[in-house]
């Protein structure tokens, strides 16, 4: 059983065993973490484990993030965290520990493999076996929200080229190293042409470097509908943060693997591995929780560390355990299970099967090398030119009244060219049915025959003139062209 493990031990080669930080979690966390570590130990993985404080107990001591600085330092030191589920105190104003970890540790990729285990676990999609790779830091999750008027709130959707490059390159490398075949990109770039458009554009660019990978792009609404209806039609999906959040839950739900699914949060230097389920306080302390989600997360951790043989050893034993009908209460059915085991008994059943493989559920495959993502050399900086400004106003006036007041106040070289309300053009032309709030975007551009170029002072001067005219300026957005291409969207109806 232990023989193949000794063939590849990078930590031993480097003269030390790699250290993994462990947070045992709340609720069922201690039970499933103990079961997971028991299996890892029995498989003689070349790792040492260092437990740190995190979660409910830290919150109770008044730490609003739930993570002490020493724990973060330990995670930084080891570069790897195996994390039990944490309870989020309700209505206490406490921050989400997961979001804190994701953002402070730069975990840019969330990887969630989901598959069916029919006939051993019920699912309507027995052939489903897909991986969702979700961008984890940007998009609407940047958490930049404002309220500037009585009627309107906003959330900024930020998407960066390096952010897209990193996640998309990771996804292509994942397909290659995991011997998958097809990568589906999902965006809504028919509507969000700049933000989702950038994600799609980078996907097409990076795809050129991986001709062996079949690629496709789907608009996210039909893409998600297909995942719900036919998950078996997908192999690997890469998508921005919000869509990834939703589609990964849909996929886990329809494949029947919510209680079993692992997840990995990958960063440049630090990665966090955890089950997708929560702390299950309703069954805590009863030795009935299924440790599979965390155990399979630890398998992903081994693969991430380049310990492919150990990952296969444990994953194959786990598949065999499921196939042999050794089931915890959540998946136990008298008709198809053999023995109902507890958390600890399940770990023992996996340990007894180390070295065995499943007969019908297939064989796990993991690479023997680390997944490397080599960034492309930086591209040429594009020529950026200031061509106008959007000035946002808070007002209860009509579009026509506003336009008249603005035109009386505006100064050369900028001229009012459009007013929109919630993105819909209402001046110079508009539809009488358009519902208007108190939040107006007034676009100023240079006349066609303008001879001078525009600078920031022109914009600030214009904003001051508008303010002096008694209008309530709430924000400005500069309009730039990049190599002559507009870096801003048109108004709907323009
Ligand atoms: P949950 O996933 O903890 O529980 C949902 C249901 O699934 C419960 O009936 C539970 O008994 C069952 N269940 C969950 N894990 C199981 C397991 N391993 N074996 C058998 N049954 C299992 O979701 P919830 O009840 O919505 O959340 C409980 C707490 O967990 C909340 O405080 C929530 O914020 C937190 N949470 C944490 C994470 C995380 O740390 N990553 C993720 C989700 C929820």
Short mmCIF file of C-alpha atoms and ligand atoms in Angstrom, two decimals:
data_model
loop_
_atom_site.label_atom_id
_atom_site.label_comp_id
_atom_site.label_asym_id
_atom_site.label_seq_id
_atom_site.Cartn_x
_atom_site.Cartn_y
_atom_site.Cartn_z
CA UNK A 1 0.00 0.00 0.00
CA UNK A 2 2.64 2.55 1.01
CA UNK A 3 5.16 1.46 -1.61
CA UNK A 4 4.28 3.86 -4.45
CA UNK A 5 4.19 6.80 -2.04
CA UNK A 6 7.90 6.64 -1.52
CA UNK A 7 8.64 7.04 -5.23
CA UNK A 8 7.70 10.71 -5.34
CA UNK A 9 8.24 12.87 -2.32
CA UNK A 10 9.29 16.39 -3.28
CA UNK A 11 9.30 17.48 0.34
CA UNK A 12 11.67 14.70 1.28
CA UNK A 13 13.85 15.58 -1.71
CA UNK A 14 14.04 19.14 -0.45
CA UNK A 15 15.07 17.80 2.94
CA UNK A 16 11.81 18.65 4.69
CA UNK A 17 8.18 17.62 4.72
CA UNK A 18 5.75 20.19 3.42
CA UNK A 19 3.62 21.72 6.15
CA UNK A 20 -0.15 22.11 5.76
CA UNK A 21 -2.16 24.46 7.96
CA UNK A 22 -5.44 23.02 9.25
CA UNK A 23 -8.49 24.88 10.60
CA UNK A 24 -10.82 22.26 12.04
CA UNK A 25 -13.98 24.33 11.68
CA UNK A 26 -17.24 24.63 13.63
CA UNK A 27 -20.23 22.28 13.96
CA UNK A 28 -19.31 18.99 12.30
CA UNK A 29 -15.87 20.45 11.46
CA UNK A 30 -13.89 18.69 14.23
CA UNK A 31 -15.39 15.28 13.34
CA UNK A 32 -14.89 15.46 9.57
CA UNK A 33 -11.42 17.01 9.96
CA UNK A 34 -10.34 14.21 12.33
CA UNK A 35 -11.67 11.60 9.88
CA UNK A 36 -9.85 13.27 6.96
CA UNK A 37 -6.54 13.53 8.80
CA UNK A 38 -6.85 9.89 9.89
CA UNK A 39 -7.07 8.81 6.21
CA UNK A 40 -4.20 11.11 5.16
CA UNK A 41 -2.04 9.71 7.94
CA UNK A 42 -2.89 6.11 7.05
CA UNK A 43 -1.95 6.87 3.43
CA UNK A 44 1.40 8.14 4.74
CA UNK A 45 1.24 11.41 2.84
CA UNK A 46 4.56 13.25 3.12
CA UNK A 47 3.03 16.20 4.95
CA UNK A 48 2.91 17.61 8.46
CA UNK A 49 -0.22 19.32 9.79
CA UNK A 50 -0.34 22.43 11.94
CA UNK A 51 -3.72 23.40 13.44
CA UNK A 52 -4.68 27.07 13.80
CA UNK A 53 -7.62 28.94 15.39
CA UNK A 54 -10.40 30.31 13.20
CA UNK A 55 -14.18 30.69 13.23
CA UNK A 56 -16.88 30.83 15.89
CA UNK A 57 -14.60 30.67 18.90
CA UNK A 58 -12.59 33.66 17.57
CA UNK A 59 -15.79 35.59 16.82
CA UNK A 60 -16.98 34.93 20.37
CA UNK A 61 -13.73 36.42 21.63
CA UNK A 62 -14.62 39.63 19.75
CA UNK A 63 -12.56 39.17 16.59
CA UNK A 64 -14.91 40.43 13.84
CA UNK A 65 -12.97 38.79 10.97
CA UNK A 66 -13.01 35.38 12.73
CA UNK A 67 -9.34 34.87 11.78
CA UNK A 68 -6.51 35.89 14.15
CA UNK A 69 -3.42 37.47 12.58
CA UNK A 70 -1.28 34.53 13.82
CA UNK A 71 -3.48 32.11 11.85
CA UNK A 72 -3.10 34.19 8.68
CA UNK A 73 0.68 34.27 9.27
CA UNK A 74 0.72 30.45 9.63
CA UNK A 75 -1.26 30.04 6.39
CA UNK A 76 1.14 32.41 4.58
CA UNK A 77 4.03 30.39 5.92
CA UNK A 78 2.76 27.02 4.74
CA UNK A 79 0.96 28.25 1.61
CA UNK A 80 -1.81 25.66 2.08
CA UNK A 81 -4.90 25.61 4.28
CA UNK A 82 -7.17 22.58 4.74
CA UNK A 83 -10.27 24.21 6.14
CA UNK A 84 -13.25 22.75 7.96
CA UNK A 85 -16.63 24.51 7.57
CA UNK A 86 -17.16 27.65 9.67
CA UNK A 87 -20.42 28.90 11.16
CA UNK A 88 -21.26 32.49 10.17
CA UNK A 89 -22.93 34.21 13.17
CA UNK A 90 -26.30 35.49 11.88
CA UNK A 91 -27.31 39.14 12.13
CA UNK A 92 -24.22 40.05 14.15
CA UNK A 93 -22.66 42.32 11.53
CA UNK A 94 -19.65 39.96 11.48
CA UNK A 95 -17.75 39.74 8.20
CA UNK A 96 -17.84 36.57 6.10
CA UNK A 97 -14.73 34.64 7.02
CA UNK A 98 -14.60 33.04 3.58
CA UNK A 99 -14.65 36.39 1.80
CA UNK A 100 -11.97 37.70 4.18
CA UNK A 101 -9.72 34.73 3.40
CA UNK A 102 -10.37 34.87 -0.34
CA UNK A 103 -9.53 38.55 -0.59
CA UNK A 104 -6.69 38.83 1.90
CA UNK A 105 -4.89 35.75 0.56
CA UNK A 106 -5.37 36.51 -3.15
CA UNK A 107 -7.30 33.29 -3.92
CA UNK A 108 -8.17 34.08 -7.54
CA UNK A 109 -9.61 30.74 -8.68
CA UNK A 110 -12.40 28.69 -7.15
CA UNK A 111 -12.36 25.17 -8.53
CA UNK A 112 -15.35 22.92 -7.93
CA UNK A 113 -15.51 19.45 -9.48
CA UNK A 114 -18.95 17.84 -9.40
CA UNK A 115 -19.95 14.38 -10.57
CA UNK A 116 -22.66 11.79 -10.14
CA UNK A 117 -22.09 8.46 -8.34
CA UNK A 118 -25.05 6.54 -9.73
CA UNK A 119 -26.23 3.92 -8.75
CA UNK A 120 -24.62 4.43 -5.33
CA UNK A 121 -25.89 8.01 -4.79
CA UNK A 122 -29.15 9.18 -6.41
CA UNK A 123 -28.94 11.59 -9.35
CA UNK A 124 -31.01 12.23 -12.47
CA UNK A 125 -27.77 12.71 -14.42
CA UNK A 126 -25.67 9.56 -14.00
CA UNK A 127 -23.09 10.64 -16.61
CA UNK A 128 -22.45 14.11 -15.14
CA UNK A 129 -18.78 14.80 -14.43
CA UNK A 130 -17.79 18.43 -14.78
CA UNK A 131 -15.52 21.03 -13.19
CA UNK A 132 -16.45 24.66 -12.64
CA UNK A 133 -13.60 27.16 -12.46
CA UNK A 134 -14.87 30.45 -11.09
CA UNK A 135 -13.01 33.76 -10.99
CA UNK A 136 -12.89 34.53 -7.29
CA UNK A 137 -11.81 38.15 -6.69
CA UNK A 138 -13.29 40.57 -9.20
CA UNK A 139 -16.64 41.29 -10.88
CA UNK A 140 -19.49 42.51 -8.67
CA UNK A 141 -17.79 40.88 -5.66
CA UNK A 142 -15.30 43.74 -5.45
CA UNK A 143 -17.99 45.02 -3.07
CA UNK A 144 -17.82 48.63 -4.26
CA UNK A 145 -21.35 49.92 -3.78
CA UNK A 146 -22.71 53.44 -3.41
CA UNK A 147 -25.94 55.24 -2.77
CA UNK A 148 -25.79 58.80 -4.06
CA UNK A 149 -29.45 59.75 -4.53
CA UNK A 150 -32.75 58.94 -2.85
CA UNK A 151 -33.74 56.48 -5.58
CA UNK A 152 -30.62 54.75 -6.85
CA UNK A 153 -27.85 52.49 -5.53
CA UNK A 154 -25.01 51.11 -7.61
CA UNK A 155 -22.51 48.22 -7.51
CA UNK A 156 -19.34 48.49 -9.56
CA UNK A 157 -18.48 45.50 -11.72
CA UNK A 158 -14.70 45.54 -12.02
CA UNK A 159 -12.96 43.20 -14.44
CA UNK A 160 -9.23 43.44 -15.14
CA UNK A 161 -7.17 42.03 -18.01
CA UNK A 162 -4.57 40.46 -15.64
CA UNK A 163 -7.45 39.00 -13.58
CA UNK A 164 -9.01 37.42 -16.69
CA UNK A 165 -5.63 36.18 -17.91
CA UNK A 166 -4.86 34.47 -14.61
CA UNK A 167 -8.14 32.59 -14.25
CA UNK A 168 -8.45 31.66 -17.92
CA UNK A 169 -4.86 30.44 -18.16
CA UNK A 170 -5.42 28.41 -14.98
CA UNK A 171 -8.52 26.86 -16.59
CA UNK A 172 -6.64 25.86 -19.76
CA UNK A 173 -3.76 24.39 -17.73
CA UNK A 174 -6.29 22.52 -15.61
CA UNK A 175 -7.86 20.97 -18.73
CA UNK A 176 -4.44 19.90 -19.99
CA UNK A 177 -3.02 18.48 -16.75
CA UNK A 178 -6.24 16.74 -15.72
CA UNK A 179 -6.60 15.17 -19.16
CA UNK A 180 -9.94 16.83 -19.75
CA UNK A 181 -10.95 17.85 -23.27
CA UNK A 182 -13.26 20.81 -23.52
CA UNK A 183 -13.41 24.23 -21.92
CA UNK A 184 -16.65 26.25 -22.01
CA UNK A 185 -16.50 29.98 -21.29
CA UNK A 186 -19.75 31.57 -20.05
CA UNK A 187 -20.31 35.33 -20.08
CA UNK A 188 -23.04 37.85 -20.80
CA UNK A 189 -21.02 39.86 -23.30
CA UNK A 190 -24.00 40.51 -25.55
CA UNK A 191 -25.06 43.00 -22.84
CA UNK A 192 -21.88 43.82 -20.88
CA UNK A 193 -19.65 44.36 -23.88
CA UNK A 194 -16.71 45.88 -22.01
CA UNK A 195 -16.52 43.84 -18.78
CA UNK A 196 -17.77 40.41 -19.88
CA UNK A 197 -16.47 41.28 -23.34
CA UNK A 198 -12.94 41.47 -21.92
CA UNK A 199 -13.30 38.05 -20.26
CA UNK A 200 -14.46 36.53 -23.57
CA UNK A 201 -11.73 38.33 -25.54
CA UNK A 202 -8.97 37.05 -23.22
CA UNK A 203 -10.50 33.55 -23.41
CA UNK A 204 -10.20 33.67 -27.23
CA UNK A 205 -6.62 34.97 -27.02
CA UNK A 206 -5.39 32.36 -24.51
CA UNK A 207 -7.20 29.59 -26.45
CA UNK A 208 -4.76 30.19 -29.34
CA UNK A 209 -1.97 28.84 -27.11
CA UNK A 210 -3.87 25.59 -26.36
CA UNK A 211 -4.94 24.15 -29.72
CA UNK A 212 -5.43 20.70 -28.13
CA UNK A 213 -8.30 22.02 -25.98
CA UNK A 214 -11.78 22.15 -27.56
CA UNK A 215 -13.30 25.53 -26.72
CA UNK A 216 -16.75 27.07 -26.86
CA UNK A 217 -18.46 30.17 -25.55
CA UNK A 218 -22.04 30.33 -24.26
CA UNK A 219 -24.15 33.25 -23.15
CA UNK A 220 -24.47 32.53 -19.45
CA UNK A 221 -28.28 32.35 -19.24
CA UNK A 222 -28.64 29.56 -21.79
CA UNK A 223 -25.39 28.03 -20.49
CA UNK A 224 -26.76 27.70 -16.95
CA UNK A 225 -30.08 26.38 -18.24
CA UNK A 226 -28.14 23.65 -20.08
CA UNK A 227 -26.08 22.81 -16.98
CA UNK A 228 -29.34 22.39 -15.07
CA UNK A 229 -30.88 20.25 -17.77
CA UNK A 230 -27.92 18.37 -19.18
CA UNK A 231 -24.81 18.64 -16.93
CA UNK A 232 -23.32 15.60 -18.66
CA UNK A 233 -22.83 17.76 -21.79
CA UNK A 234 -20.10 19.81 -20.01
CA UNK A 235 -16.48 19.06 -19.21
CA UNK A 236 -14.83 22.18 -17.70
CA UNK A 237 -16.46 25.61 -17.38
CA UNK A 238 -14.64 28.91 -16.75
CA UNK A 239 -16.70 31.97 -15.88
CA UNK A 240 -16.64 35.28 -13.95
CA UNK A 241 -17.32 35.42 -10.23
CA UNK A 242 -21.11 35.89 -9.93
CA UNK A 243 -22.06 33.45 -12.70
CA UNK A 244 -19.56 30.94 -11.27
CA UNK A 245 -21.14 31.21 -7.84
CA UNK A 246 -24.56 30.37 -9.27
CA UNK A 247 -23.59 27.75 -11.82
CA UNK A 248 -21.44 25.79 -9.36
CA UNK A 249 -24.41 25.46 -6.98
CA UNK A 250 -26.70 24.42 -9.83
CA UNK A 251 -24.21 21.79 -10.98
CA UNK A 252 -23.68 20.37 -7.46
CA UNK A 253 -27.43 20.27 -6.86
CA UNK A 254 -28.43 18.52 -10.09
CA UNK A 255 -25.66 15.93 -9.84
CA UNK A 256 -26.72 15.11 -6.28
CA UNK A 257 -23.25 15.81 -4.91
CA UNK A 258 -23.80 18.84 -2.62
CA UNK A 259 -22.84 16.80 0.45
CA UNK A 260 -19.86 15.17 -1.24
CA UNK A 261 -18.34 17.93 -3.38
CA UNK A 262 -14.88 19.34 -2.66
CA UNK A 263 -13.59 22.77 -3.58
CA UNK A 264 -10.24 24.47 -4.00
CA UNK A 265 -9.49 28.18 -3.74
CA UNK A 266 -6.25 28.78 -5.62
CA UNK A 267 -3.90 31.76 -5.31
CA UNK A 268 -0.41 32.56 -6.63
CA UNK A 269 1.24 31.53 -3.37
CA UNK A 270 -1.57 30.27 -1.10
CA UNK A 271 -4.42 27.81 -1.65
CA UNK A 272 -7.36 26.80 0.54
CA UNK A 273 -9.19 23.46 0.29
CA UNK A 274 -12.63 22.88 1.81
CA UNK A 275 -15.92 21.00 1.37
CA UNK A 276 -18.72 23.02 -0.21
CA UNK A 277 -21.18 22.24 2.60
CA UNK A 278 -21.45 24.27 5.80
CA UNK A 279 -20.93 23.44 9.46
CA UNK A 280 -24.20 21.44 9.76
CA UNK A 281 -24.86 22.41 13.41
CA UNK A 282 -28.01 20.23 13.39
CA UNK A 283 -25.93 17.04 13.32
CA UNK A 284 -22.75 18.21 15.08
CA UNK A 285 -21.19 15.94 17.70
CA UNK A 286 -23.19 12.83 16.69
CA UNK A 287 -20.55 11.05 14.57
CA UNK A 288 -22.97 10.90 11.61
CA UNK A 289 -21.59 13.64 9.31
CA UNK A 290 -20.23 12.56 5.96
CA UNK A 291 -16.52 13.48 5.79
CA UNK A 292 -16.37 12.96 1.98
CA UNK A 293 -16.47 16.67 0.99
CA UNK A 294 -13.44 17.50 3.13
CA UNK A 295 -11.64 14.24 2.36
CA UNK A 296 -12.00 14.83 -1.41
CA UNK A 297 -10.87 18.44 -0.85
CA UNK A 298 -7.72 17.04 0.77
CA UNK A 299 -7.27 14.85 -2.34
CA UNK A 300 -7.41 18.03 -4.49
CA UNK A 301 -4.84 19.53 -2.10
CA UNK A 302 -2.48 16.60 -2.64
CA UNK A 303 -2.86 16.97 -6.43
CA UNK A 304 -2.22 20.71 -6.13
CA UNK A 305 1.00 19.95 -4.23
CA UNK A 306 2.15 17.64 -7.00
CA UNK A 307 1.41 14.53 -4.88
CA UNK A 308 -0.60 12.86 -7.65
CA UNK A 309 0.09 9.29 -6.55
CA UNK A 310 -1.19 9.92 -3.04
CA UNK A 311 -4.20 11.77 -4.41
CA UNK A 312 -5.06 8.78 -6.60
CA UNK A 313 -4.48 6.29 -3.77
CA UNK A 314 -7.00 8.00 -1.49
CA UNK A 315 -9.50 8.95 -4.19
CA UNK A 316 -9.61 5.40 -5.56
CA UNK A 317 -10.10 3.97 -2.05
CA UNK A 318 -12.92 6.47 -1.49
CA UNK A 319 -14.63 5.51 -4.78
CA UNK A 320 -14.35 1.85 -3.79
CA UNK A 321 -15.86 2.60 -0.35
CA UNK A 322 -18.86 4.29 -1.98
CA UNK A 323 -19.18 1.44 -4.46
CA UNK A 324 -19.00 -1.14 -1.66
CA UNK A 325 -22.09 0.46 -0.10
CA UNK A 326 -20.34 1.77 3.04
CA UNK A 327 -22.46 4.90 3.39
CA UNK A 328 -22.98 7.60 6.00
CA UNK A 329 -26.55 8.38 6.96
CA UNK A 330 -27.03 11.23 4.43
CA UNK A 331 -26.55 8.90 1.44
CA UNK A 332 -27.59 5.59 3.03
CA UNK A 333 -30.59 3.90 1.35
CA UNK A 334 -31.60 0.38 2.42
CA UNK A 335 -32.17 -0.62 -1.24
CA UNK A 336 -28.65 0.14 -2.48
CA UNK A 337 -26.36 0.63 0.56
CA UNK A 338 -24.72 -2.20 2.53
CA UNK A 339 -23.72 -0.65 5.87
CA UNK A 340 -24.65 2.63 7.52
CA UNK A 341 -21.38 3.89 8.99
CA UNK A 342 -20.55 6.87 11.19
CA UNK A 343 -18.00 9.59 10.38
CA UNK A 344 -15.19 7.67 12.00
CA UNK A 345 -16.32 4.31 10.61
CA UNK A 346 -16.37 5.79 7.10
CA UNK A 347 -12.75 6.90 7.50
CA UNK A 348 -11.82 3.37 8.62
CA UNK A 349 -13.63 1.90 5.62
CA UNK A 350 -11.62 4.15 3.26
CA UNK A 351 -8.38 3.24 5.04
CA UNK A 352 -9.12 -0.50 4.63
CA UNK A 353 -9.48 0.10 0.88
CA UNK A 354 -6.24 2.04 0.33
CA UNK A 355 -4.60 0.34 -2.64
CA UNK A 356 -7.94 -0.81 -4.13
CA UNK A 357 -9.88 0.64 -7.03
CA UNK A 358 -13.53 0.99 -7.89
CA UNK A 359 -14.98 -1.43 -10.43
CA UNK A 360 -17.76 0.69 -11.95
CA UNK A 361 -17.11 4.24 -10.74
CA UNK A 362 -13.87 4.57 -12.69
CA UNK A 363 -10.30 5.32 -11.75
CA UNK A 364 -9.11 8.66 -10.44
CA UNK A 365 -6.31 10.33 -12.35
CA UNK A 366 -4.06 13.09 -11.05
CA UNK A 367 -0.93 14.61 -12.60
CA UNK A 368 2.46 13.99 -11.07
CA UNK A 369 3.51 17.58 -11.55
CA UNK A 370 2.46 20.96 -10.21
CA UNK A 371 0.02 22.92 -12.32
CA UNK A 372 2.01 25.90 -13.62
CA UNK A 373 0.51 29.02 -15.09
CA UNK A 374 3.10 31.10 -16.90
CA UNK A 375 1.83 34.61 -17.52
CA UNK A 376 2.25 36.04 -20.99
CA UNK A 377 4.74 38.87 -21.34
CA UNK A 378 2.91 42.17 -20.80
CA UNK A 379 1.23 43.53 -23.90
CA UNK A 380 2.05 46.88 -25.48
CA UNK A 381 0.36 49.71 -23.56
CA UNK A 382 -2.41 51.10 -25.75
CA UNK A 383 -2.59 54.80 -26.63
CA UNK A 384 -5.10 56.33 -24.21
CA UNK A 385 -6.87 59.56 -25.12
CA UNK A 386 -9.34 61.57 -23.01
CA UNK A 387 -12.37 62.32 -25.21
CA UNK A 388 -15.15 63.34 -22.82
CA UNK A 389 -16.81 62.90 -19.47
CA UNK A 390 -20.00 61.51 -17.98
CA UNK A 391 -21.21 63.78 -15.18
CA UNK A 392 -23.85 62.21 -12.93
CA UNK A 393 -26.47 64.51 -11.41
CA UNK A 394 -29.03 64.08 -8.64
CA UNK A 395 -32.20 65.85 -9.74
CA UNK A 396 -36.00 65.69 -9.74
CA UNK A 397 -36.18 67.82 -12.92
CA UNK A 398 -37.19 66.46 -16.32
CA UNK A 399 -34.58 65.55 -18.94
CA UNK A 400 -35.49 68.61 -21.02
CA UNK A 401 -35.21 70.99 -18.05
CA UNK A 402 -31.86 69.51 -17.12
CA UNK A 403 -30.58 69.78 -20.69
CA UNK A 404 -31.56 73.47 -20.83
CA UNK A 405 -29.84 74.27 -17.51
CA UNK A 406 -26.71 72.34 -18.51
CA UNK A 407 -26.45 73.93 -21.95
CA UNK A 408 -26.66 77.37 -20.36
CA UNK A 409 -23.75 76.47 -18.04
CA UNK A 410 -21.44 74.32 -20.22
CA UNK A 411 -18.05 75.61 -21.34
CA UNK A 412 -15.90 74.86 -24.39
CA UNK A 413 -14.48 72.53 -25.50
CA UNK A 414 -17.10 70.13 -24.07
CA UNK A 415 -20.73 69.95 -25.18
CA UNK A 416 -23.67 68.00 -23.79
CA UNK A 417 -24.26 65.12 -26.25
CA UNK A 418 -26.59 62.76 -24.35
CA UNK A 419 -28.53 62.29 -21.13
CA UNK A 420 -29.49 58.81 -19.89
CA UNK A 421 -31.51 57.64 -16.91
CA UNK A 422 -30.57 54.14 -15.64
CA UNK A 423 -28.67 53.69 -18.91
CA UNK A 424 -31.57 54.57 -21.25
CA UNK A 425 -31.20 57.62 -23.48
CA UNK A 426 -33.77 60.30 -22.62
CA UNK A 427 -32.19 63.34 -24.36
CA UNK A 428 -31.82 64.54 -27.14
CA UNK A 429 -34.31 61.83 -28.11
CA UNK A 430 -36.13 59.43 -25.84
CA UNK A 431 -39.31 57.43 -25.44
CA UNK A 432 -42.12 58.95 -23.32
CA UNK A 433 -42.59 55.56 -21.58
CA UNK A 434 -39.08 55.55 -20.04
CA UNK A 435 -39.36 55.69 -16.25
CA UNK A 436 -36.95 58.26 -14.83
CA UNK A 437 -35.37 58.31 -11.36
CA UNK A 438 -33.36 61.10 -9.72
CA UNK A 439 -30.06 59.70 -11.09
CA UNK A 440 -28.97 61.19 -14.44
CA UNK A 441 -25.89 60.54 -16.56
CA UNK A 442 -24.98 63.56 -18.69
CA UNK A 443 -22.43 62.81 -21.38
CA UNK A 444 -20.13 65.58 -22.60
CA UNK A 445 -17.99 65.14 -25.69
CA UNK A 446 -15.96 67.38 -28.00
CA UNK A 447 -17.55 68.73 -31.18
CA UNK A 448 -16.43 66.94 -34.39
CA UNK A 449 -14.41 69.98 -35.55
CA UNK A 450 -12.64 70.61 -32.20
CA UNK A 451 -9.01 71.47 -32.73
CA UNK A 452 -7.60 71.32 -29.20
CA UNK A 453 -7.23 68.17 -27.15
CA UNK A 454 -9.05 67.64 -23.87
CA UNK A 455 -7.44 67.64 -20.43
CA UNK A 456 -8.53 67.07 -16.83
CA UNK A 457 -8.75 70.80 -16.13
CA UNK A 458 -11.43 71.18 -18.86
CA UNK A 459 -13.45 68.51 -17.06
CA UNK A 460 -13.07 69.96 -13.56
CA UNK A 461 -13.88 73.42 -14.93
CA UNK A 462 -17.07 72.09 -16.55
CA UNK A 463 -18.09 70.30 -13.32
CA UNK A 464 -17.57 73.56 -11.38
CA UNK A 465 -19.70 75.53 -13.87
CA UNK A 466 -22.48 72.97 -13.53
CA UNK A 467 -22.23 73.09 -9.75
CA UNK A 468 -22.34 76.90 -9.82
CA UNK A 469 -25.52 76.66 -11.93
CA UNK A 470 -27.15 74.99 -8.90
CA UNK A 471 -27.08 71.40 -10.20
CA UNK A 472 -26.09 68.57 -7.82
CA UNK A 473 -23.02 66.76 -9.22
CA UNK A 474 -22.69 63.32 -7.60
CA UNK A 475 -19.86 61.79 -9.62
CA UNK A 476 -17.87 61.94 -12.83
CA UNK A 477 -16.47 59.21 -15.11
CA UNK A 478 -13.79 60.18 -17.63
CA UNK A 479 -14.29 58.84 -21.16
CA UNK A 480 -11.18 57.46 -22.84
CA UNK A 481 -10.41 55.91 -26.19
CA UNK A 482 -7.74 53.22 -26.36
CA UNK A 483 -5.97 53.07 -29.72
CA UNK A 484 -8.99 54.95 -31.07
CA UNK A 485 -11.52 52.44 -29.66
CA UNK A 486 -14.08 53.76 -27.13
CA UNK A 487 -13.48 52.53 -23.57
CA UNK A 488 -17.08 53.28 -22.57
CA UNK A 489 -20.53 52.00 -23.46
CA UNK A 490 -23.16 53.83 -25.49
CA UNK A 491 -26.55 54.72 -23.98
CA UNK A 492 -29.41 52.30 -24.69
CA UNK A 493 -31.28 53.78 -27.63
CA UNK A 494 -28.25 55.85 -28.75
P1 LIG B 1 -25.03 23.19 5.81
O1 LIG B 1 -24.33 22.77 4.57
O2 LIG B 1 -24.20 23.28 7.03
O3 LIG B 1 -26.25 22.19 6.11
C1 LIG B 1 -27.32 21.98 5.20
C2 LIG B 1 -27.92 20.57 5.43
O4 LIG B 1 -26.96 19.61 4.96
C3 LIG B 1 -28.15 20.26 6.90
O5 LIG B 1 -29.30 19.48 7.01
C4 LIG B 1 -26.94 19.44 7.31
O6 LIG B 1 -27.20 18.51 8.34
C5 LIG B 1 -26.59 18.73 6.01
N1 LIG B 1 -25.15 18.48 5.91
C6 LIG B 1 -24.19 19.40 5.66
N2 LIG B 1 -23.00 18.83 5.68
C7 LIG B 1 -23.19 17.52 5.91
C8 LIG B 1 -22.32 16.41 6.04
N3 LIG B 1 -20.99 16.54 5.91
N4 LIG B 1 -22.85 15.21 6.27
C9 LIG B 1 -24.18 15.06 6.39
N5 LIG B 1 -25.07 16.06 6.28
C10 LIG B 1 -24.56 17.29 6.05
O7 LIG B 1 -25.72 24.59 5.48
P2 LIG B 1 -26.45 25.60 6.47
O8 LIG B 1 -27.25 24.86 7.48
O9 LIG B 1 -27.10 26.58 5.57
O10 LIG B 1 -25.27 26.38 7.18
C11 LIG B 1 -24.80 26.10 8.50
C12 LIG B 1 -23.67 27.05 8.81
O11 LIG B 1 -22.56 26.80 7.94
C13 LIG B 1 -24.04 28.52 8.63
O12 LIG B 1 -23.48 29.26 9.69
C14 LIG B 1 -23.38 28.90 7.33
O13 LIG B 1 -23.06 30.26 7.28
C15 LIG B 1 -22.12 28.03 7.37
N6 LIG B 1 -21.53 27.74 6.06
C16 LIG B 1 -20.18 27.70 6.02
C17 LIG B 1 -19.54 27.36 4.83
C18 LIG B 1 -18.05 27.31 4.81
O14 LIG B 1 -17.42 27.42 5.85
N7 LIG B 1 -17.44 27.13 3.66
C19 LIG B 1 -20.29 27.05 3.68
C20 LIG B 1 -21.69 27.08 3.78
C21 LIG B 1 -22.31 27.42 4.97
#
